[in-house]
Amino acid sequence: MSMGWQRSVVVGLFGSAGLCAVIRWFHPATVSLTVFSIVFAASWLMLAVVLLRSKQPL
Amino acid sequence: MTGHGWHRCTLSWLFLNPMSNLRQATAAVSLALGLTILIWGISLVPNGVRRVTSVTNIHGIVYEKINQEIMVTQSLAHFDVQLLEPVIAKQLKLSFSFRPEKSQTLAVGVRENDFWLSYQPVVFYEAPSTPLQTSRSTTITIPLTDKLQDADRSIDVMFIANNQTEASLSDEAHDTTLWYLGDVRAEVVYDWPTGAATLDYLRSILRRERPL
């Protein structure tokens, strides 16, 4: 997977976490804290994996 | 590299470099929307028996239990059902036994909005001409989509004796209510919601509806 597509996945995950956060702010019962935490953690995990695998120096 | 530098580099990698083409940007937005909808959809799947809290009066004082039956001595008796899912597309199957004693009517409802007494009571007992003193069982089904759900996903359920309204509740000292409640079982099952109920659910999200 190219760098651009990897970035799409990471941005998509963070976008989903953001949407979950907004929905939770409006109506906490619709998205549970557990679900939000899992998506948010997955976003950071994916970001870390992509950055570590990339050849680009940080 | 310093922590600050790493932070700046990560942010620029994510947000400052433009997506190399429209397809990748579309993929990111689709993933965000699709994943959120998928997560929400999965959260609707659970159903089954749910935990109920103790039955209390409107001041939160637990009613006394005598021989496995709860002695209800006020016109309103409240408890929570701890759901594990959003209320949309669900209905509550409430099964319980009761002994009406001298009650004229007994009803049960689920709270609908932020007003504390916003219950649409479903009558499950009306006194016949010769009152029966024996215990009986019943199952009430209440659609949940348009009902108020707390942040911890619980819903408020209220038993209402003798058609009490907010005005008549002011005279608590002369409340002669007496009936017995036993074996409350709450089960959540699927239900196709009506259009009006779905709109109500969406409205409650946009209004950030909370119990007052």
Coordinates of C-alpha atoms in Angstrom, one line a residue:
Chain A
M1 CA 0.0 0.0 0.0
S2 CA 1.4 3.4 -1.0
M3 CA 2.1 6.1 1.5
G4 CA -0.9 8.1 0.2
W5 CA -3.3 5.2 0.8
Q6 CA -1.8 4.6 4.2
R7 CA -2.5 8.2 5.0
S8 CA -6.1 7.8 3.8
V9 CA -6.6 4.9 6.3
V10 CA -5.1 6.9 9.2
V11 CA -7.1 10.1 8.4
G12 CA -10.2 7.9 7.9
L13 CA -9.7 6.3 11.3
F14 CA -9.2 9.7 13.0
G15 CA -12.2 11.0 11.1
S16 CA -14.3 8.2 12.5
A17 CA -13.1 8.8 16.0
G18 CA -13.9 12.5 15.6
L19 CA -17.4 11.6 14.3
C20 CA -17.9 9.3 17.3
A21 CA -16.8 12.0 19.7
V22 CA -19.2 14.5 18.1
I23 CA -22.1 12.0 18.3
R24 CA -21.2 11.2 21.9
W25 CA -21.2 15.0 22.7
F26 CA -24.7 15.2 21.3
H27 CA -26.1 11.9 22.7
P28 CA -23.8 9.8 24.9
A29 CA -26.1 6.8 24.7
T30 CA -25.7 6.4 21.0
V31 CA -21.9 5.8 21.0
S32 CA -20.5 4.2 24.1
L33 CA -17.3 5.4 25.6
T34 CA -15.8 1.9 25.1
V35 CA -16.5 2.1 21.3
F36 CA -15.1 5.6 21.0
S37 CA -11.9 4.6 23.0
I38 CA -11.3 1.6 20.7
V39 CA -11.6 3.6 17.5
F40 CA -9.4 6.4 18.9
A41 CA -6.8 3.9 20.1
A42 CA -6.9 2.2 16.7
S43 CA -6.3 5.5 15.0
W44 CA -3.1 6.2 17.0
L45 CA -2.0 2.6 16.6
M46 CA -2.4 2.7 12.9
L47 CA -0.6 6.0 12.8
A48 CA 2.3 4.6 14.8
V49 CA 2.5 1.5 12.6
V50 CA 2.5 3.6 9.4
L51 CA 5.1 6.0 10.7
L52 CA 7.4 3.2 11.9
R53 CA 7.1 1.3 8.7
S54 CA 7.8 4.4 6.5
K55 CA 11.2 5.1 5.2
Q56 CA 10.8 8.7 6.0
P57 CA 13.0 9.9 8.9
L58 CA 10.9 11.5 11.6
Chain B
M1 CA 14.6 14.2 17.3
T2 CA 12.9 16.1 20.1
G3 CA 9.3 15.3 21.2
H4 CA 8.2 18.6 19.9
G5 CA 9.7 17.9 16.5
W6 CA 8.1 14.4 16.3
H7 CA 4.7 16.0 17.1
R8 CA 5.1 18.6 14.4
C9 CA 6.3 16.1 11.9
T10 CA 3.3 13.8 12.6
L11 CA 0.8 16.5 12.2
S12 CA 2.3 17.8 9.0
W13 CA 2.4 14.2 7.6
L14 CA -1.3 13.8 8.4
F15 CA -2.8 17.1 7.6
L16 CA -0.5 19.6 5.9
N17 CA 0.6 17.4 2.9
P18 CA -2.3 17.5 0.5
M19 CA -3.7 14.1 -0.5
S20 CA -2.0 13.1 -3.7
N21 CA -5.3 12.7 -5.5
L22 CA -9.0 13.0 -5.1
R23 CA -9.4 9.2 -4.8
Q24 CA -7.4 9.0 -1.6
A25 CA -9.3 12.0 -0.1
T26 CA -12.6 10.3 -1.0
A27 CA -11.3 7.0 0.5
A28 CA -10.5 8.7 3.8
V29 CA -13.9 10.4 4.1
S30 CA -15.7 7.2 3.1
L31 CA -13.7 5.2 5.6
A32 CA -14.6 7.7 8.4
L33 CA -18.3 7.7 7.5
G34 CA -18.5 3.9 6.8
L35 CA -16.6 2.9 9.9
T36 CA -18.8 5.1 12.1
I37 CA -22.0 3.8 10.6
L38 CA -20.7 0.2 10.9
I39 CA -19.8 0.7 14.6
W40 CA -23.2 2.3 15.2
G41 CA -24.9 -0.6 13.4
I42 CA -23.1 -3.2 15.4
S43 CA -24.1 -1.5 18.6
L44 CA -27.8 -2.1 17.7
V45 CA -27.3 -5.9 17.5
P46 CA -27.5 -6.8 21.2
N47 CA -30.8 -7.8 22.7
G48 CA -32.0 -10.0 25.6
V49 CA -32.7 -9.8 29.3
R50 CA -31.4 -6.6 31.0
R51 CA -30.7 -5.8 34.6
V52 CA -33.3 -3.8 36.6
T53 CA -32.5 -1.6 39.6
S54 CA -34.5 -1.6 42.9
V55 CA -38.0 -0.2 42.9
T56 CA -38.1 3.1 44.7
N57 CA -40.5 5.9 45.3
I58 CA -40.0 9.3 43.6
H59 CA -37.6 10.4 46.3
G60 CA -35.4 7.3 45.7
I61 CA -36.4 5.4 48.8
V62 CA -36.5 1.7 48.2
Y63 CA -39.9 0.0 48.8
E64 CA -40.0 -2.7 51.4
K65 CA -39.9 -6.3 50.3
I66 CA -42.2 -8.8 52.0
N67 CA -42.2 -12.5 51.1
Q68 CA -40.5 -11.9 47.8
E69 CA -43.0 -9.2 46.9
I70 CA -42.4 -5.4 46.8
M71 CA -45.0 -3.5 48.8
V72 CA -45.8 -0.4 46.9
T73 CA -47.4 2.2 49.2
Q74 CA -47.2 5.3 47.0
S75 CA -48.9 6.1 43.7
L76 CA -45.5 6.1 41.8
A77 CA -42.9 3.4 41.8
H78 CA -39.8 3.9 39.8
F79 CA -36.9 1.7 38.6
D80 CA -34.2 1.8 35.8
V81 CA -33.6 -0.8 33.2
Q82 CA -29.9 -0.9 32.3
L83 CA -29.7 -1.2 28.5
L84 CA -26.5 -2.2 26.7
E85 CA -27.6 -0.6 23.4
P86 CA -29.2 2.5 22.0
V87 CA -33.0 2.6 22.2
I88 CA -33.6 2.9 18.4
A89 CA -35.3 -0.1 16.8
K90 CA -35.9 -1.8 20.2
Q91 CA -38.9 -2.5 22.4
L92 CA -39.1 -3.4 26.1
K93 CA -40.8 -6.6 27.2
L94 CA -41.6 -6.1 30.8
S95 CA -42.9 -9.2 32.7
F96 CA -43.9 -9.2 36.3
S97 CA -46.4 -10.5 38.8
F98 CA -48.6 -8.2 40.9
R99 CA -51.3 -8.3 43.5
P100 CA -53.5 -5.2 43.0
E101 CA -55.3 -5.2 46.4
K102 CA -57.7 -2.3 46.3
S103 CA -56.1 -0.4 43.4
Q104 CA -58.5 1.0 40.9
T105 CA -56.0 1.1 38.0
L106 CA -52.3 0.2 37.6
A107 CA -50.2 1.3 34.7
V108 CA -46.6 1.4 33.6
G109 CA -44.7 3.7 31.3
V110 CA -41.2 4.6 30.1
R111 CA -40.0 8.2 30.4
E112 CA -40.2 10.0 27.0
N113 CA -38.4 13.4 27.5
D114 CA -36.7 15.7 29.9
F115 CA -39.9 16.5 31.9
W116 CA -39.7 14.2 35.0
L117 CA -43.3 12.9 34.6
S118 CA -43.3 12.4 30.9
Y119 CA -44.7 8.8 30.9
Q120 CA -47.3 7.5 28.5
P121 CA -48.8 4.9 30.8
V122 CA -49.9 1.5 29.6
V123 CA -52.8 0.3 31.8
F124 CA -52.3 -3.3 32.7
Y125 CA -55.0 -3.6 35.4
E126 CA -58.5 -2.1 35.9
A127 CA -60.4 -3.1 39.0
P128 CA -63.5 -5.3 38.3
S129 CA -66.7 -4.7 40.2
T130 CA -65.5 -7.4 42.8
P131 CA -61.8 -6.8 43.4
L132 CA -59.6 -9.9 43.1
Q133 CA -56.9 -10.3 45.8
T134 CA -55.0 -13.1 44.0
S135 CA -51.6 -12.6 42.4
R136 CA -51.4 -12.4 38.6
S137 CA -48.7 -12.1 36.0
T138 CA -48.6 -10.0 32.9
T139 CA -46.2 -8.9 30.1
I140 CA -46.3 -5.4 28.7
T141 CA -44.5 -4.4 25.5
I142 CA -43.4 -0.8 25.1
P143 CA -41.6 0.6 22.0
L144 CA -38.4 2.4 23.0
T145 CA -37.2 4.3 20.0
D146 CA -38.8 7.6 21.1
K147 CA -38.0 7.2 24.8
L148 CA -35.4 9.1 26.8
Q149 CA -32.1 7.3 27.4
D150 CA -29.6 8.4 30.0
A151 CA -25.9 8.7 29.3
D152 CA -25.3 5.3 31.0
R153 CA -27.9 3.9 28.6
S154 CA -30.5 3.3 31.3
I155 CA -34.2 4.0 30.8
D156 CA -36.6 5.2 33.5
V157 CA -39.7 3.0 34.1
M158 CA -42.6 4.1 36.3
F159 CA -45.5 2.2 37.7
I160 CA -48.5 4.5 38.2
A161 CA -51.4 3.6 40.5
N162 CA -54.9 5.0 40.3
N163 CA -54.3 7.4 37.4
Q164 CA -52.2 9.8 39.5
T165 CA -51.2 13.0 37.8
E166 CA -48.6 15.6 38.7
A167 CA -51.2 17.7 40.5
S168 CA -52.6 14.9 42.6
L169 CA -49.1 13.9 43.8
S170 CA -48.8 17.0 45.9
D171 CA -50.8 15.3 48.7
E172 CA -48.4 12.5 49.4
A173 CA -49.4 12.3 53.1
H174 CA -52.9 11.1 52.3
D175 CA -51.8 8.6 49.6
T176 CA -53.6 5.3 50.4
T177 CA -52.0 3.3 47.6
L178 CA -51.2 -0.3 48.3
W179 CA -50.3 -3.0 45.9
Y180 CA -47.7 -5.7 45.6
L181 CA -45.2 -6.2 42.8
G182 CA -43.0 -9.3 42.3
D183 CA -40.5 -10.8 39.8
V184 CA -39.8 -7.9 37.5
R185 CA -38.1 -9.1 34.3
A186 CA -37.0 -6.7 31.5
E187 CA -36.1 -8.0 28.1
V188 CA -35.1 -5.9 25.1
V189 CA -36.2 -7.2 21.7
Y190 CA -36.0 -5.8 18.1
D191 CA -38.8 -3.6 16.9
W192 CA -39.2 -1.8 13.5
P193 CA -39.7 1.8 14.6
T194 CA -42.3 4.1 13.1
G195 CA -41.3 7.2 11.1
A196 CA -42.5 9.5 13.8
A197 CA -40.5 7.6 16.5
T198 CA -37.4 7.7 14.4
L199 CA -37.7 11.5 13.9
D200 CA -38.2 11.8 17.7
Y201 CA -35.0 9.8 18.2
L202 CA -33.0 12.0 15.8
R203 CA -34.5 15.1 17.4
S204 CA -33.4 14.0 20.8
I205 CA -29.8 13.6 19.5
L206 CA -29.8 17.1 18.0
R207 CA -31.3 18.7 21.0
R208 CA -28.9 16.9 23.3
E209 CA -31.8 15.7 25.4
R210 CA -30.9 14.8 29.0
P211 CA -33.0 13.9 32.0
L212 CA -33.3 17.0 34.1

